[in-house]
Coordinates of C-alpha atoms in Angstrom, one line a residue:
M295 CA -8.2 74.9 -83.9
E296 CA -9.2 74.9 -80.2
E297 CA -9.0 71.1 -80.1
K298 CA -5.5 71.2 -81.6
T299 CA -4.4 73.9 -79.0
G300 CA -5.8 71.8 -76.2
Y301 CA -3.9 68.8 -77.5
I302 CA -0.6 70.7 -77.6
I303 CA -1.2 72.0 -74.0
R304 CA -2.0 68.5 -72.8
Q305 CA 1.1 67.2 -74.5
N306 CA 3.3 69.8 -72.9
Y307 CA 1.8 69.0 -69.5
I308 CA 2.8 65.4 -70.0
Y309 CA 6.4 66.3 -70.9
I310 CA 6.7 68.5 -67.9
I311 CA 5.3 65.9 -65.5
A312 CA 7.5 63.2 -67.1
A313 CA 10.6 65.4 -66.5
L314 CA 9.6 66.0 -62.9
L315 CA 9.0 62.3 -62.3
I316 CA 12.5 61.5 -63.6
L317 CA 14.0 64.2 -61.4
I318 CA 12.1 63.1 -58.3
Y319 CA 13.0 59.4 -58.8
L320 CA 16.5 59.9 -60.0
P321 CA 18.2 58.8 -56.8
T322 CA 15.8 55.8 -56.7
L323 CA 16.6 54.8 -60.3
Y324 CA 20.4 55.2 -59.5
D325 CA 20.1 52.8 -56.5
L326 CA 18.1 50.4 -58.6
I327 CA 20.9 50.3 -61.3
I328 CA 23.5 49.7 -58.6
D329 CA 21.5 46.8 -57.2
W330 CA 21.1 45.2 -60.6
S331 CA 24.9 45.6 -61.2
T332 CA 26.1 44.3 -57.9
D333 CA 23.5 41.7 -56.8
A334 CA 23.3 38.6 -59.0
N335 CA 19.8 37.9 -57.7
Y336 CA 18.5 40.9 -59.5
S337 CA 20.7 41.2 -62.6
H338 CA 17.5 40.5 -64.6
G339 CA 16.3 43.9 -63.6
F340 CA 18.1 45.5 -66.6
L341 CA 15.9 43.4 -68.9
V342 CA 12.5 44.2 -67.3
P343 CA 12.0 47.8 -68.6
I344 CA 13.3 46.7 -72.0
I345 CA 10.8 43.8 -72.2
S346 CA 8.0 46.0 -70.9
G347 CA 8.8 48.6 -73.6
Y348 CA 9.0 45.9 -76.3
L349 CA 5.6 44.5 -75.3
L350 CA 4.1 48.0 -75.6
W351 CA 5.8 48.5 -78.9
R352 CA 4.2 45.3 -80.2
K353 CA 0.8 46.9 -79.4
R354 CA 1.6 50.3 -80.9
K355 CA -1.0 50.1 -83.7
E356 CA -3.7 48.9 -81.3
L357 CA -2.8 51.6 -78.7
S358 CA -2.7 54.4 -81.4
E359 CA -6.4 53.7 -82.2
I360 CA -7.6 54.3 -78.6
S361 CA -9.3 57.6 -77.8
F362 CA -7.6 59.3 -74.9
S363 CA -9.6 60.7 -72.0
T364 CA -8.9 62.0 -68.5
N365 CA -9.8 59.6 -65.7
R366 CA -9.9 61.2 -62.2
W367 CA -9.3 57.8 -60.5
G368 CA -5.8 58.1 -61.8
L369 CA -5.3 61.1 -59.6
A370 CA -6.1 59.0 -56.5
I371 CA -3.5 56.4 -57.6
I372 CA -0.9 59.1 -58.1
I373 CA -1.6 60.4 -54.6
L374 CA -1.2 56.8 -53.3
G375 CA 2.1 56.5 -55.1
M376 CA 3.3 59.8 -53.5
I377 CA 2.2 58.6 -50.1
F378 CA 4.3 55.4 -50.6
F379 CA 7.2 57.6 -51.7
I380 CA 7.1 59.8 -48.7
L381 CA 6.6 57.0 -46.2
G382 CA 9.3 54.9 -47.8
N383 CA 11.8 57.7 -47.7
G384 CA 10.9 58.5 -44.1
A385 CA 11.4 55.0 -43.0
S386 CA 14.4 54.3 -45.4
E387 CA 12.4 51.4 -46.8
Y388 CA 13.7 51.1 -50.4
F389 CA 11.1 48.6 -51.6
T390 CA 8.3 51.0 -50.8
V391 CA 10.0 53.9 -52.5
R392 CA 10.6 51.8 -55.6
L393 CA 7.1 50.4 -55.7
S394 CA 5.8 53.9 -55.5
L395 CA 7.4 54.6 -58.9
V396 CA 5.4 51.9 -60.6
I397 CA 2.2 53.0 -58.8
T398 CA 2.7 56.6 -59.8
I399 CA 3.4 55.7 -63.5
F400 CA 0.2 53.6 -63.5
G401 CA -1.8 56.5 -62.0
L402 CA -0.3 59.0 -64.5
I403 CA -1.2 56.9 -67.5
M404 CA -4.7 56.4 -66.2
Y405 CA -5.2 60.1 -65.4
F406 CA -3.9 61.5 -68.7
F407 CA -4.9 58.7 -71.1
G408 CA -7.9 57.0 -69.5
S409 CA -9.1 53.5 -68.6
P410 CA -9.2 52.2 -72.2
L411 CA -5.4 52.6 -72.5
V412 CA -4.8 51.1 -69.1
H413 CA -7.0 48.2 -70.0
H414 CA -4.7 47.4 -73.0
S415 CA -1.4 48.1 -71.2
W416 CA -1.9 47.1 -67.5
F417 CA 0.4 44.1 -67.8
E418 CA 3.3 46.0 -69.3
I419 CA 3.0 48.6 -66.6
L420 CA 2.7 46.2 -63.7
F421 CA 5.5 44.0 -65.1
L422 CA 7.9 46.7 -64.0
V423 CA 7.4 45.5 -60.4
F424 CA 9.8 42.6 -61.3
M425 CA 12.6 45.0 -61.6
I426 CA 12.3 45.8 -57.9
P427 CA 14.4 43.7 -55.5
I428 CA 12.1 42.1 -52.9
P429 CA 12.7 43.2 -49.3
Y430 CA 15.7 41.5 -47.7
V431 CA 13.6 40.5 -44.6
I432 CA 11.4 38.5 -46.9
Y433 CA 14.3 37.1 -49.0
F434 CA 16.3 35.8 -46.0
S435 CA 13.2 34.6 -44.1
A436 CA 12.3 32.4 -47.1
T437 CA 15.9 31.3 -48.0
F438 CA 16.7 28.9 -45.1
P439 CA 13.3 27.1 -45.2
M440 CA 13.9 26.5 -49.0
Q441 CA 17.4 25.2 -48.2
L442 CA 16.0 22.8 -45.7
L443 CA 13.2 21.7 -48.1
A444 CA 15.7 21.0 -50.9
S445 CA 18.0 19.0 -48.7
K446 CA 15.2 17.1 -47.0
I447 CA 13.6 16.0 -50.3
T448 CA 16.9 15.2 -51.9
S449 CA 18.0 13.0 -49.1
G450 CA 14.6 11.3 -49.2
I451 CA 15.0 10.5 -52.9
L452 CA 18.5 9.2 -52.3
H453 CA 17.2 6.8 -49.7
L454 CA 14.3 5.8 -52.0
I455 CA 16.7 4.7 -54.7
G456 CA 18.9 2.8 -52.3
M457 CA 21.7 5.4 -51.7
S458 CA 23.0 6.1 -48.2
A459 CA 22.8 9.7 -47.1
I460 CA 22.5 11.4 -43.7
R461 CA 21.0 14.9 -43.5
Q462 CA 21.9 17.4 -40.8
G463 CA 19.9 20.6 -41.4
N464 CA 20.9 21.8 -44.9
I465 CA 23.9 19.5 -45.1
I466 CA 23.7 16.1 -46.8
H467 CA 26.5 13.7 -45.8
L468 CA 27.3 11.3 -48.5
P469 CA 29.8 8.4 -48.2
N470 CA 32.6 10.2 -50.0
Q471 CA 31.7 13.9 -49.4
S472 CA 29.3 16.3 -47.6
L473 CA 27.1 18.5 -49.7
E474 CA 25.9 21.7 -48.3
V475 CA 22.7 23.3 -49.8
A476 CA 24.1 26.8 -49.4
E477 CA 22.1 30.1 -49.5
A478 CA 22.9 30.5 -53.2
C479 CA 21.4 27.0 -53.9
S480 CA 18.2 27.6 -51.9
G481 CA 16.3 28.4 -55.1
M482 CA 15.4 32.0 -54.2
R483 CA 17.6 33.4 -56.9
S484 CA 16.0 31.3 -59.6
L485 CA 12.5 31.9 -58.1
V486 CA 12.7 35.6 -58.5
S487 CA 13.8 35.3 -62.2
L488 CA 11.4 32.6 -63.0
L489 CA 8.4 34.6 -61.6
A490 CA 9.2 37.3 -64.2
L491 CA 9.5 34.6 -67.0
G492 CA 6.4 32.9 -65.8
A493 CA 4.4 36.2 -65.9
I494 CA 5.5 36.8 -69.5
Y495 CA 4.8 33.3 -70.6
A496 CA 1.4 33.2 -69.0
Y497 CA 0.5 36.6 -70.5
L498 CA 1.5 35.7 -74.0
T499 CA 0.2 32.1 -74.1
Q500 CA -3.1 32.1 -72.2
K501 CA -6.3 33.7 -73.4
R502 CA -8.3 33.5 -70.2
L503 CA -7.4 35.7 -67.2
S504 CA -7.9 32.8 -64.8
A505 CA -5.5 30.7 -66.8
K506 CA -2.9 33.5 -66.8
I507 CA -3.1 33.7 -63.0
I508 CA -3.0 30.0 -62.5
L509 CA 0.0 29.5 -64.8
F510 CA 1.8 32.5 -63.1
L511 CA 1.2 31.1 -59.6
S512 CA 2.3 27.7 -60.7
T513 CA 5.8 29.2 -61.3
I514 CA 6.4 29.1 -57.5
P515 CA 6.1 25.3 -57.0
I516 CA 7.7 24.7 -60.5
A517 CA 10.8 26.8 -59.5
V518 CA 11.0 24.9 -56.2
A519 CA 10.8 21.6 -58.1
G520 CA 13.5 22.8 -60.5
N521 CA 15.9 23.6 -57.7
I522 CA 15.2 20.3 -56.0
F523 CA 16.1 18.6 -59.3
R524 CA 19.4 20.6 -59.4
V525 CA 20.3 19.6 -55.8
F526 CA 19.4 16.0 -56.4
I527 CA 21.5 15.7 -59.6
T528 CA 24.4 17.5 -57.8
A529 CA 24.2 15.0 -55.0
L530 CA 24.0 12.1 -57.5
I531 CA 27.2 13.4 -59.3
V532 CA 29.0 13.7 -56.0
Y533 CA 27.9 10.2 -54.9
I534 CA 29.0 8.3 -58.0
S535 CA 32.0 10.4 -59.2
D536 CA 34.9 12.6 -58.1
I537 CA 33.8 15.6 -60.2
D538 CA 34.1 18.9 -58.4
V539 CA 30.5 20.2 -58.5
T540 CA 31.6 23.6 -57.1
G541 CA 34.0 24.3 -60.0
E542 CA 33.3 25.6 -63.5
P543 CA 31.7 24.7 -65.8
T544 CA 29.8 22.1 -63.7
H545 CA 28.4 24.7 -61.3
S546 CA 27.0 26.9 -64.1
I547 CA 25.5 24.0 -65.9
M548 CA 23.8 22.8 -62.8
G549 CA 22.4 26.3 -62.2
A550 CA 21.1 26.4 -65.8
S551 CA 19.3 23.1 -65.2
V552 CA 16.9 24.8 -62.9
F553 CA 15.7 27.1 -65.7
I554 CA 15.6 24.2 -68.2
V555 CA 13.5 22.0 -66.0
A556 CA 11.3 24.9 -64.9
F557 CA 10.6 26.1 -68.4
I558 CA 9.7 22.5 -69.6
L559 CA 7.3 22.2 -66.7
L560 CA 5.8 25.6 -67.5
F561 CA 5.4 24.7 -71.1
I562 CA 3.6 21.4 -70.2
F563 CA 1.3 23.1 -67.7
G564 CA 0.6 25.9 -70.1
A565 CA -0.4 23.5 -72.8
I566 CA -2.7 21.7 -70.4
L567 CA -4.4 24.9 -69.4

């Protein structure tokens, strides 16, 4: 009887804290939804919580068999999350505030349910990080170097196969037209989405933790390679035809080619691992 009463009290505590968590982070969640709706770079954010929830649902039987126990280390993680929340709000740094949400959720689960549950659900919890837009200072500082890299390698390949091309920064001058590797074509947009896909693919297909990490990290060069392929094929089309590569459906097809090439490379590398 006492055990049942303690369970009910514990359950009520969890409901109250969950309600407080939603209330505290309501403005943060609202801003996240606005970013997902208005910024094409992060439209995949809508899918991240759904995927995380689905992966947990797949483990529902396994998780139901775990004995719950309080872990006081979870309290330290909750405090860390709250510190991030306060500092982020004080400095108006949205990434830190949003990251604090994931940290706090992780800490709450560890505190109320214990390490065994965290051991079986750590990926699903940490996967929520992919719903958070990366800081714009990082995004823009990486964008231009990636534009230069794609244009430089593309012009090099064109020279290698005997086609004339002159590169000026991120602009490739072809005999009949100049092709600009714009910010949207830098590969950052596809990199952000592919990192999330790479994390899921690595988690579901690899048994060893080291293989999961290697395959996930390989997503970065694979995404860059996929974008270079896109820029090269675009330059090739411009070189040999009069097709408007900026119009539809050509532009969308070329954008999709990044994900097709990247996923093929991920599949091959995952099979090797």
